[in-house]
Structures are given as C-alpha cells and as structure tokens.
PDB file of C-alpha atoms in Angstrom:
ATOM      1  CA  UNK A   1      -1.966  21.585 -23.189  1.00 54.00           C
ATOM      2  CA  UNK A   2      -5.687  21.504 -23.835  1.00 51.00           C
ATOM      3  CA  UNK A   3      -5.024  18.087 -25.948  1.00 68.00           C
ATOM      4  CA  UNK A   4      -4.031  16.597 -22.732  1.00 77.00           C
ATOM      5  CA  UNK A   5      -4.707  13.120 -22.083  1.00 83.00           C
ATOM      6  CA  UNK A   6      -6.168  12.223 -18.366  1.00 89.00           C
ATOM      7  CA  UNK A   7      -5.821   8.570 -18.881  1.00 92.00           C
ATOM      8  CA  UNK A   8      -2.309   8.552 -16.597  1.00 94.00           C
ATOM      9  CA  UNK A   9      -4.381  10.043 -13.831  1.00 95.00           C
ATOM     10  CA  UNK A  10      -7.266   7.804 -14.044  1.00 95.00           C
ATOM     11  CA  UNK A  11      -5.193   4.626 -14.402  1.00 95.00           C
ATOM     12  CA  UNK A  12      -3.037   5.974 -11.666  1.00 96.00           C
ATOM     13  CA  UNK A  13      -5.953   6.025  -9.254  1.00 96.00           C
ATOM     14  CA  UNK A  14      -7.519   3.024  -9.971  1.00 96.00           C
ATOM     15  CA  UNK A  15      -4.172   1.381  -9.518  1.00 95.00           C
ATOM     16  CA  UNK A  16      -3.453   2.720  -6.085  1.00 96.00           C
ATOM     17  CA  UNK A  17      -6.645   2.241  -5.168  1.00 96.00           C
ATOM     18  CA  UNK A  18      -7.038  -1.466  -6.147  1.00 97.00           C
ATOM     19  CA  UNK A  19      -3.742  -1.436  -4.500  1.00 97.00           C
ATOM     20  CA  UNK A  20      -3.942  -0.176  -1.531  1.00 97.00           C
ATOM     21  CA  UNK A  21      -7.347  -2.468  -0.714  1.00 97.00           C
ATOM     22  CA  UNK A  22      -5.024  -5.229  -1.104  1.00 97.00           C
ATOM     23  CA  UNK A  23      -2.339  -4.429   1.051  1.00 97.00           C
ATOM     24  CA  UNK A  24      -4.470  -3.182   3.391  1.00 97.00           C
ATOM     25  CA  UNK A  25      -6.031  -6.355   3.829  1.00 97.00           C
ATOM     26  CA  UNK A  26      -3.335  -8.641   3.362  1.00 97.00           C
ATOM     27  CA  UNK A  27      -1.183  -6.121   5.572  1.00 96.00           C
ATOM     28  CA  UNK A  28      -3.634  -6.171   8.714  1.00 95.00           C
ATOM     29  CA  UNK A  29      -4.016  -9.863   8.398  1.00 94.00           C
ATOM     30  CA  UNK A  30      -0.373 -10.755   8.548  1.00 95.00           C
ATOM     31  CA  UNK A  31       0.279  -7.982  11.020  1.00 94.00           C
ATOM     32  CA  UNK A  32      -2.261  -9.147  13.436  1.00 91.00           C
ATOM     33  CA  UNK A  33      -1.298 -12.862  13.631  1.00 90.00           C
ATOM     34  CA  UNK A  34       2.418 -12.064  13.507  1.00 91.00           C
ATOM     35  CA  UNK A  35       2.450  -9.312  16.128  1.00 83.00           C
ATOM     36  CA  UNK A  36       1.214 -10.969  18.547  1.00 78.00           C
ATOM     37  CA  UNK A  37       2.471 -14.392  18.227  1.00 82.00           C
ATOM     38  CA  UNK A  38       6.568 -15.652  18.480  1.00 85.00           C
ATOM     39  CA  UNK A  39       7.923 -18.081  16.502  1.00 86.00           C
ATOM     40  CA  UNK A  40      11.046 -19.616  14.741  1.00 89.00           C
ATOM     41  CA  UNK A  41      11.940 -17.484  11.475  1.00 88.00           C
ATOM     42  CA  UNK A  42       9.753 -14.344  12.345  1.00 90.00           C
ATOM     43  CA  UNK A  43      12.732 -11.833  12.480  1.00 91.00           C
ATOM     44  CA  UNK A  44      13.718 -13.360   8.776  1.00 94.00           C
ATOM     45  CA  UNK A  45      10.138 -13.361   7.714  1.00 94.00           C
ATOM     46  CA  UNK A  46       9.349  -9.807   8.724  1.00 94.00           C
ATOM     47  CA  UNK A  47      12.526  -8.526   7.115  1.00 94.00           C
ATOM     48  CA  UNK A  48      11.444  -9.998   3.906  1.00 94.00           C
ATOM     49  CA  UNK A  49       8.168  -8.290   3.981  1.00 95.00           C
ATOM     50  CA  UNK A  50      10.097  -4.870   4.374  1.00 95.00           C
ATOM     51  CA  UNK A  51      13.063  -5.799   1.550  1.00 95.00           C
ATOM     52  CA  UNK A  52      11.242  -3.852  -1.171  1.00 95.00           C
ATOM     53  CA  UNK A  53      11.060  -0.839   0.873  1.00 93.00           C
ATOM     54  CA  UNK A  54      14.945  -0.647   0.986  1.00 93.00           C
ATOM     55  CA  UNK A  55      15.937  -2.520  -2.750  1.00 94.00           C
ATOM     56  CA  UNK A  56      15.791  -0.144  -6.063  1.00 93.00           C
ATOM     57  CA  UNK A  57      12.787  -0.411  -7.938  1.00 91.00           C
ATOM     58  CA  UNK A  58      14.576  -1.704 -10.579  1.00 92.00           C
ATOM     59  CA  UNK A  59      15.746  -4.705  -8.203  1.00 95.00           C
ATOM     60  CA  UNK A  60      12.195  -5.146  -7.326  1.00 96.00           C
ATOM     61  CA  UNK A  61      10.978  -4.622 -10.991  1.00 95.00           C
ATOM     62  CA  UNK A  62      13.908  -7.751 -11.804  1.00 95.00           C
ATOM     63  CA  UNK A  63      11.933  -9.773  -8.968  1.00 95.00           C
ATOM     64  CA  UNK A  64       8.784  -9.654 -10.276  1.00 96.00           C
ATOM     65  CA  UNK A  65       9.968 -10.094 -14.167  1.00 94.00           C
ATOM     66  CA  UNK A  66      11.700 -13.316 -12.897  1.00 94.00           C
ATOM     67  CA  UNK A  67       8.335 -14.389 -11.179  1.00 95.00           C
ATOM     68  CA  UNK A  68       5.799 -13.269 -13.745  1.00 95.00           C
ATOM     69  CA  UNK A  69       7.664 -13.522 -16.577  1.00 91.00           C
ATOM     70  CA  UNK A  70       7.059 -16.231 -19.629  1.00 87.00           C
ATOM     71  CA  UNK A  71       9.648 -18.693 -17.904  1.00 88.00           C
ATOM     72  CA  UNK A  72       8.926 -17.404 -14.686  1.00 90.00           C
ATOM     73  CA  UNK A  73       7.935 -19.788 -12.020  1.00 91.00           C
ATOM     74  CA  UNK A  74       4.612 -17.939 -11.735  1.00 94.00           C
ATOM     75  CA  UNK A  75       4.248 -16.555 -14.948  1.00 92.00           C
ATOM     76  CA  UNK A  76       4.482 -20.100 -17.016  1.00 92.00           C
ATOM     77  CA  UNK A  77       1.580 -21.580 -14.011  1.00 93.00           C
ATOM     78  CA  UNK A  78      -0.807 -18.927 -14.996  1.00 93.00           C
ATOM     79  CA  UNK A  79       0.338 -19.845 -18.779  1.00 91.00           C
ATOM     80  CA  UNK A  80      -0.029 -23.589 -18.789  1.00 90.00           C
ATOM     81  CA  UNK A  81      -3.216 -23.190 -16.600  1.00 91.00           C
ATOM     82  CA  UNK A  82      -4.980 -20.056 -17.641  1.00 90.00           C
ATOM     83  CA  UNK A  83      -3.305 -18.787 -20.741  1.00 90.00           C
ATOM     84  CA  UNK A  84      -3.103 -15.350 -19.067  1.00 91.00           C
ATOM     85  CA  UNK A  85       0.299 -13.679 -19.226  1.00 92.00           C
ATOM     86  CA  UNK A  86       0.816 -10.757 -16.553  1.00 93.00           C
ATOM     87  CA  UNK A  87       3.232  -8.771 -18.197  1.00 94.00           C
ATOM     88  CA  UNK A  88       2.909  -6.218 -19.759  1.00 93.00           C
ATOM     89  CA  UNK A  89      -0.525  -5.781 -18.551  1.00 94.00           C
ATOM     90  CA  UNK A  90      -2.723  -3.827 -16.462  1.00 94.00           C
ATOM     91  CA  UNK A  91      -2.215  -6.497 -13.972  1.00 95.00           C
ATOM     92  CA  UNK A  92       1.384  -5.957 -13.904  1.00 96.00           C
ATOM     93  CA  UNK A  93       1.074  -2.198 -12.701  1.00 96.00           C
ATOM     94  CA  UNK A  94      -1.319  -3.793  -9.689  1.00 97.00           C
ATOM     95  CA  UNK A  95       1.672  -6.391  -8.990  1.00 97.00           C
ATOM     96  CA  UNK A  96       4.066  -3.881  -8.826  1.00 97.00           C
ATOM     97  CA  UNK A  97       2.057  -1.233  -6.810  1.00 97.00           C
ATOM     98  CA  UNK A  98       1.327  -3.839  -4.314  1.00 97.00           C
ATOM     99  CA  UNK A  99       4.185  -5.002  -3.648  1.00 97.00           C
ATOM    100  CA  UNK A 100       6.103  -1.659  -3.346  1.00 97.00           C
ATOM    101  CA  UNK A 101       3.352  -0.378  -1.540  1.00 97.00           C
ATOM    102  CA  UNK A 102       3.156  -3.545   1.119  1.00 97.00           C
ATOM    103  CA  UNK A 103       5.912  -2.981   3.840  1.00 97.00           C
ATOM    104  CA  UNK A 104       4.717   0.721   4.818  1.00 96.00           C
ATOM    105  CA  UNK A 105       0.906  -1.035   5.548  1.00 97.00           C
ATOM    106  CA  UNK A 106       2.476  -3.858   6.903  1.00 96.00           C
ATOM    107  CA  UNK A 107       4.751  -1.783   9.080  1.00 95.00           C
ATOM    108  CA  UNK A 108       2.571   0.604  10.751  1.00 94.00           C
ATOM    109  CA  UNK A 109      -0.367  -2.104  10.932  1.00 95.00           C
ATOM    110  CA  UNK A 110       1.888  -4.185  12.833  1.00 93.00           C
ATOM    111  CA  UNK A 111       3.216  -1.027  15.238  1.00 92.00           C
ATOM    112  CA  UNK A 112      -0.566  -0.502  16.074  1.00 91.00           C
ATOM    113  CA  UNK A 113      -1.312  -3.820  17.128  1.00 90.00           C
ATOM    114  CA  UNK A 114       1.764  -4.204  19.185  1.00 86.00           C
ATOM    115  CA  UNK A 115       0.695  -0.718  21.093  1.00 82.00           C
ATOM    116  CA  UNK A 116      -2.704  -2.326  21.641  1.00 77.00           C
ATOM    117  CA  UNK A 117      -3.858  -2.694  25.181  1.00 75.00           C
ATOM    118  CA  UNK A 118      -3.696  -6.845  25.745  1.00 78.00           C
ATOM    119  CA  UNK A 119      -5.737  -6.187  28.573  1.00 79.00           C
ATOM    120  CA  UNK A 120      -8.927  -4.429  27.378  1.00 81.00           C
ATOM    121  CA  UNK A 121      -8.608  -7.736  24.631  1.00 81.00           C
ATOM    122  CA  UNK A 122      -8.359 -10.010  28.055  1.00 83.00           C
ATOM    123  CA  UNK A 123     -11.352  -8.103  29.494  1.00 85.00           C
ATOM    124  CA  UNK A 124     -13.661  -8.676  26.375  1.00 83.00           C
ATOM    125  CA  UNK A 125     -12.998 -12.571  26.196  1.00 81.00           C
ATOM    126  CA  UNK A 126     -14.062 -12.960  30.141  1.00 84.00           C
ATOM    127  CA  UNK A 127     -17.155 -11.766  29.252  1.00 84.00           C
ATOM    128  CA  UNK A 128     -17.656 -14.241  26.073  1.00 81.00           C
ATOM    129  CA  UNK A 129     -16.466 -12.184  23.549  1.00 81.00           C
ATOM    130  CA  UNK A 130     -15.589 -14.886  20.605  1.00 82.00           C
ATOM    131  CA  UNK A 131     -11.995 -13.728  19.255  1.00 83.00           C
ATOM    132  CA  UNK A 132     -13.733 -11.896  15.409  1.00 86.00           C
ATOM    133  CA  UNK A 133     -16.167  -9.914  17.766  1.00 88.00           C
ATOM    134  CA  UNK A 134     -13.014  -8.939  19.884  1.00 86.00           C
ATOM    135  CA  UNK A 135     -11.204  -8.208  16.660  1.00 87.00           C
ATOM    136  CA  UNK A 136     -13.684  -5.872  15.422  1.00 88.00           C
ATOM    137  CA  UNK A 137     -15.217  -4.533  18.487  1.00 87.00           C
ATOM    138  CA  UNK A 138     -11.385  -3.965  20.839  1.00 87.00           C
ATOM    139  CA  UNK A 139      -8.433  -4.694  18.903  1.00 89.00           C
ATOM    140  CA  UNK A 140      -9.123  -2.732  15.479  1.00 91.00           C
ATOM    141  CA  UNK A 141     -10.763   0.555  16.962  1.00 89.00           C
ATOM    142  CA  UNK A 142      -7.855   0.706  19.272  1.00 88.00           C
ATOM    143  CA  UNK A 143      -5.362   0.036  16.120  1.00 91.00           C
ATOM    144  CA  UNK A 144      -6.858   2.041  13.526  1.00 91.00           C
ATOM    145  CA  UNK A 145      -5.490   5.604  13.851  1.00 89.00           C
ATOM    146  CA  UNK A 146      -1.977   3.458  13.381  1.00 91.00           C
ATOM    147  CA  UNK A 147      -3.696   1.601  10.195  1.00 94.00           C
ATOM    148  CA  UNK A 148      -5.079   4.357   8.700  1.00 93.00           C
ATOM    149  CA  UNK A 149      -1.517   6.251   8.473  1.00 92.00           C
ATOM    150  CA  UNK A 150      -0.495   2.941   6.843  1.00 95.00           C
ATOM    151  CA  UNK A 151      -3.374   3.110   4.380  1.00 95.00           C
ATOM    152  CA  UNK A 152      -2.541   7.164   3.328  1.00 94.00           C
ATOM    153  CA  UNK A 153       1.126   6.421   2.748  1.00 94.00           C
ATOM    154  CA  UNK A 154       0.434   3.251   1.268  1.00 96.00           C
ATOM    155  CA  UNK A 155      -1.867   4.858  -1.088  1.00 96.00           C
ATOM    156  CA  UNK A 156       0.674   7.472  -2.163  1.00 95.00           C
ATOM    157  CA  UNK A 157       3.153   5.132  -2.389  1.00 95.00           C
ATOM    158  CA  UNK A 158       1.567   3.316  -5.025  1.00 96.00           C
ATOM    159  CA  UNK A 159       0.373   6.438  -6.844  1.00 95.00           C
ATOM    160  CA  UNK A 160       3.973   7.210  -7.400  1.00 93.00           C
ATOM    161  CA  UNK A 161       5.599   3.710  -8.047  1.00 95.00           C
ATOM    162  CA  UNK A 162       7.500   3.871 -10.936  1.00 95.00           C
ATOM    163  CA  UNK A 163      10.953   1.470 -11.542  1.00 93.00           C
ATOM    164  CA  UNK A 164       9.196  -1.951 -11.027  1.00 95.00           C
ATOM    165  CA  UNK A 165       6.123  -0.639 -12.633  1.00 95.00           C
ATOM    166  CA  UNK A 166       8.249  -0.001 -15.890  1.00 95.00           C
ATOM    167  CA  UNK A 167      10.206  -3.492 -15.715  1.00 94.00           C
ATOM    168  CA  UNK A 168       7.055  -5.435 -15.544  1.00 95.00           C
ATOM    169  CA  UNK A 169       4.525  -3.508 -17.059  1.00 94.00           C
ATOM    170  CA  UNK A 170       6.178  -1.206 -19.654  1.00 92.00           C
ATOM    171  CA  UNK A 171       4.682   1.584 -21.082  1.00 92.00           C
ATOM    172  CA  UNK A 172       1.483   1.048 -22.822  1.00 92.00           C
ATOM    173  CA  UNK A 173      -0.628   4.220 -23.825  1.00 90.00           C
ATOM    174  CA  UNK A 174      -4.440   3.644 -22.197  1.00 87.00           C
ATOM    175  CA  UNK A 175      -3.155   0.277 -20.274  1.00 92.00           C
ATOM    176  CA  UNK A 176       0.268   0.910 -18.317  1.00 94.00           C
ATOM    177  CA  UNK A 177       0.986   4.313 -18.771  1.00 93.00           C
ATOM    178  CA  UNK A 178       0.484   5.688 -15.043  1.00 95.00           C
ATOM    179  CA  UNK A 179       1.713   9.155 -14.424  1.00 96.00           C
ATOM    180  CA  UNK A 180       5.242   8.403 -13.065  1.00 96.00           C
ATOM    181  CA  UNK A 181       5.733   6.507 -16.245  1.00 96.00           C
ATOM    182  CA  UNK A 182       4.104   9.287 -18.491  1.00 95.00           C
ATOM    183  CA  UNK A 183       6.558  12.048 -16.721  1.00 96.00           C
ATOM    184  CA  UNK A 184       9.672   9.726 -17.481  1.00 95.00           C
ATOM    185  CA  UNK A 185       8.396   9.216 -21.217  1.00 94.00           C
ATOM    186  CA  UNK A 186       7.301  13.148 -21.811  1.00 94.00           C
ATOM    187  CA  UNK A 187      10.868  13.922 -20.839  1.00 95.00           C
ATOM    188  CA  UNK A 188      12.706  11.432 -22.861  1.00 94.00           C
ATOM    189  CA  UNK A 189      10.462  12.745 -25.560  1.00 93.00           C
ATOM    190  CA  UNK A 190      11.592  16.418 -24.967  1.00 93.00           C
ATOM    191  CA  UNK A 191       8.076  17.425 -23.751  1.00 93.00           C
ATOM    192  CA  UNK A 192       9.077  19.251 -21.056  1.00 94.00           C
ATOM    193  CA  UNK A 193       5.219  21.169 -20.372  1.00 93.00           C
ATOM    194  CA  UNK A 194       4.065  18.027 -19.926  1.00 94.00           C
ATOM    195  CA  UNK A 195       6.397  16.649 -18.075  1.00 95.00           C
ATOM    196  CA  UNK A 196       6.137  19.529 -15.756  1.00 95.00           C
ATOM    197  CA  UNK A 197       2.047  19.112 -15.640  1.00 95.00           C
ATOM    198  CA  UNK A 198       2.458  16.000 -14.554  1.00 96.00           C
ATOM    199  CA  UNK A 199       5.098  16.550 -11.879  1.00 96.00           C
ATOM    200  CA  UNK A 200       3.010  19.388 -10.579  1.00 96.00           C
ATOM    201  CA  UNK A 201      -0.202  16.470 -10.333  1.00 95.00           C
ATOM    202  CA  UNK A 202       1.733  14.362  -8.950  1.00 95.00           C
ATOM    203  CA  UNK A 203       3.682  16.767  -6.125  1.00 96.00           C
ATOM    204  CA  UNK A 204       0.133  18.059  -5.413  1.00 96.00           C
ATOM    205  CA  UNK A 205      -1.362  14.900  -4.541  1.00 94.00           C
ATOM    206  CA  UNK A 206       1.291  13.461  -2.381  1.00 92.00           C
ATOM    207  CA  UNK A 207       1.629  16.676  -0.450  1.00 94.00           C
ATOM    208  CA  UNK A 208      -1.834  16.470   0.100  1.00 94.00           C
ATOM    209  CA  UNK A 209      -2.101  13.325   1.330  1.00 92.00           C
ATOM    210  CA  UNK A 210       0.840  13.665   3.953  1.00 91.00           C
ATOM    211  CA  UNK A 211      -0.500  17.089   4.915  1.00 93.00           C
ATOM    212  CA  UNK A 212      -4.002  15.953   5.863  1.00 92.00           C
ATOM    213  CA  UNK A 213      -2.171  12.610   7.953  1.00 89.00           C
ATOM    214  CA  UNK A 214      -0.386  14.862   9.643  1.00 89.00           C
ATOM    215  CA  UNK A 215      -3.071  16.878  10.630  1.00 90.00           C
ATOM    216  CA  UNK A 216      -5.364  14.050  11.304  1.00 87.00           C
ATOM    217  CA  UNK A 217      -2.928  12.936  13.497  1.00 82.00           C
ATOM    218  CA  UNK A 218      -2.333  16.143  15.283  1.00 83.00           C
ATOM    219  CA  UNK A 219      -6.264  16.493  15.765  1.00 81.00           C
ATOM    220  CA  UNK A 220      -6.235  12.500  16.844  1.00 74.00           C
ATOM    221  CA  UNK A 221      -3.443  13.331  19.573  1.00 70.00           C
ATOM    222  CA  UNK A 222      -5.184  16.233  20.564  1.00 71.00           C
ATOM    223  CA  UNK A 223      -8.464  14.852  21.586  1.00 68.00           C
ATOM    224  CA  UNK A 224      -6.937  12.101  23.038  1.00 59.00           C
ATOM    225  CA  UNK A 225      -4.692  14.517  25.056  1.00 60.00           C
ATOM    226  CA  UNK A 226      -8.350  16.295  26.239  1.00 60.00           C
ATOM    227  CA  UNK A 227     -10.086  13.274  26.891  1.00 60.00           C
ATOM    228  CA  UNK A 228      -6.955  11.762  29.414  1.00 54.00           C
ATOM    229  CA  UNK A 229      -7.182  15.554  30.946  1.00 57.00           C
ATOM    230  CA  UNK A 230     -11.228  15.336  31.566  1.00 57.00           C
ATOM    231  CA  UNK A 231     -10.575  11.691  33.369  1.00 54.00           C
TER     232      UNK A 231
END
C-alpha cells in the first residue's frame, strides 16, 4: 500500500466540488423562481428535475451517452462547432456528477424557500427594498440552513457517483478514474486491499459529512428553540 496512488481522491474532490458549485447555483435559481410562482407544466417539470434521483445510474449514464455522445444531439453541436468531444473526458465525470447530484439541491433549496416567511419579504419591499437586495438581505438568510443541507448531501452525492460516471466517462487512470470507479476496477482486478482502502475513504467521508449536518442541524434547531423561548 505505500505505492498508492491519491489521484482518485484528488479527482474525486475536485469533481464534487466543481459539482456541487453548479448545482448549487443552478439549484437555488430554479428553486427560487419555481417555488414561488404557479404555472402550466410545473408538476411535470419538477418531476423531471427529480427523475435521476429515482432511475439507475446506468439509465442516467444511457441519458447522457445519448446526449453527449458522437451522434448525440449535444455531443455532434459541440463537434461541428468546437471540435470538443465530452466523452470520455474529465468533463464527462462533471456532467455526470451534476446531474446525479441536482435533484437533492434542487429539492431541499426549493423546501426552504417554500417555508420562507412571505411576509418579512412583503415588509422589506414597503420600505423600497428592490427584489436582489430582498433576495440577499430576507429570503436567502431565512432559506439557508435548508440550502446548506442541500449543498452537504449534494456534495457527497457527487463524491460517490459512480454508474453514469462509468457510461460516459469510462475509466481513465489520472483523468476519470474517481474513487467509486477505482473501487469497482481494484475489485475486478482481484485487488481486494485496495479495494478495501478505498471503501474505507470513501465510508469515512460520507459519514462525516452526514454526521456534522446532522449536528449542525441539531445545534441550528437548538438555538432557534432558545431564541423563540427568550422572546
């Protein structure tokens, strides 16, 4: 083991974390103007945003090789007009993290805003509060214990993304090989101690990230709990 190569961890992390800034940001955006508005199609657009949090991976991993592929709708534009090809690429493993990763952002960003108070939002624009300084100022604060449980599990979720990640990406040593992919290929290679490193990494970090949310949250309720007591 002391030949071991980090590179699955590293790429890992950079994935998830390039990742999870997209969702996060794509997540809150769609949340917030969804949430709060009705409209024709929202029930069918909302339950496609969730679909890849019920489908297999390797339904999801089909998807996005139909999409990004050479014939692909997607994957022949970027072709024709950038001669850049996505699979089997580092951008693949972002692809497929992102998506995966989406509905649980989406999901608890758009819980959060529907708990928000309309009326401290009401308050703020009777005084002149344009609606981005009510964003950032009201509806956001009050939102963001909600957002950041969708940012922890959306990070883990895309640490351990594996089925779509191998249909679009593959495994490429130093460019695809993230660690869910390097467990699968240790064992098929009958390296079972690294296999069981990795596992161990992996288990480690996902329990870690759950255990703190939970306990942020616990600590969140709990001062909330005081402060409502105090009043």
């Amino acid at each position: 083991m002391s030949d071991i190569n980090l590179s699955p961890l590293w790429l890992s992390f950079q994935t998830a974390g390039v990742a999870t800034i997209i969702v996060f940001l794509t997540g809150v955006f769609l949340a917030r103007i969804i949430a709060r508005n009705q409209f024709f199609g929202k029930g069918v657009l909302e339950a496609v945003f969730m679909l890849p949090l019920v489908l297999p991976p390797t339904v999801v991993g089909f998807g996005l090789l139909y999409l990004f592929g050479k014939n692909g709708i997607l994957g022949r534009l970027l072709l024709d007009m950038f001669d850049f090809q996505v699979v089997f690429t580092w951008h693949a493993v972002i692809i497929a993290a992102v998506v995966v990763s989406f509905p649980l952002m989406y999901q608890s960003a758009s819980a959060a805003f529907q708990h928000d108070d309309p009326n401290l939002e009401h308050a703020a624009y009777t005084m002149g509060a344009s609606k981005w300084k009510v964003f950032w100022t009201v509806s956001f604060p009050l939102a963001w214990p909600g957002l950041l449980a969708g940012l922890v599990l959306s990070f883990a979720r895309a640490l351990g993304e594996f089925g779509a990640t191998l249909m679009l990406a593959g495994f490429i040593p130093g460019v695809t090989d993230t660690v869910p992919l390097a467990i699968y290929f240790a064992v098929e290679s009958g390296n079972m101690e690294m296999a069981t490193f990795w596992v161990i990494i992996i288990v480690a970090l996902g329990f870690t990230a759950i255990y703190w949310l939970n306990w942020w949250s616990k600590r969140n309720m709990m001062r909330y709990s005081q402060k409502q007591h105090h009043q």
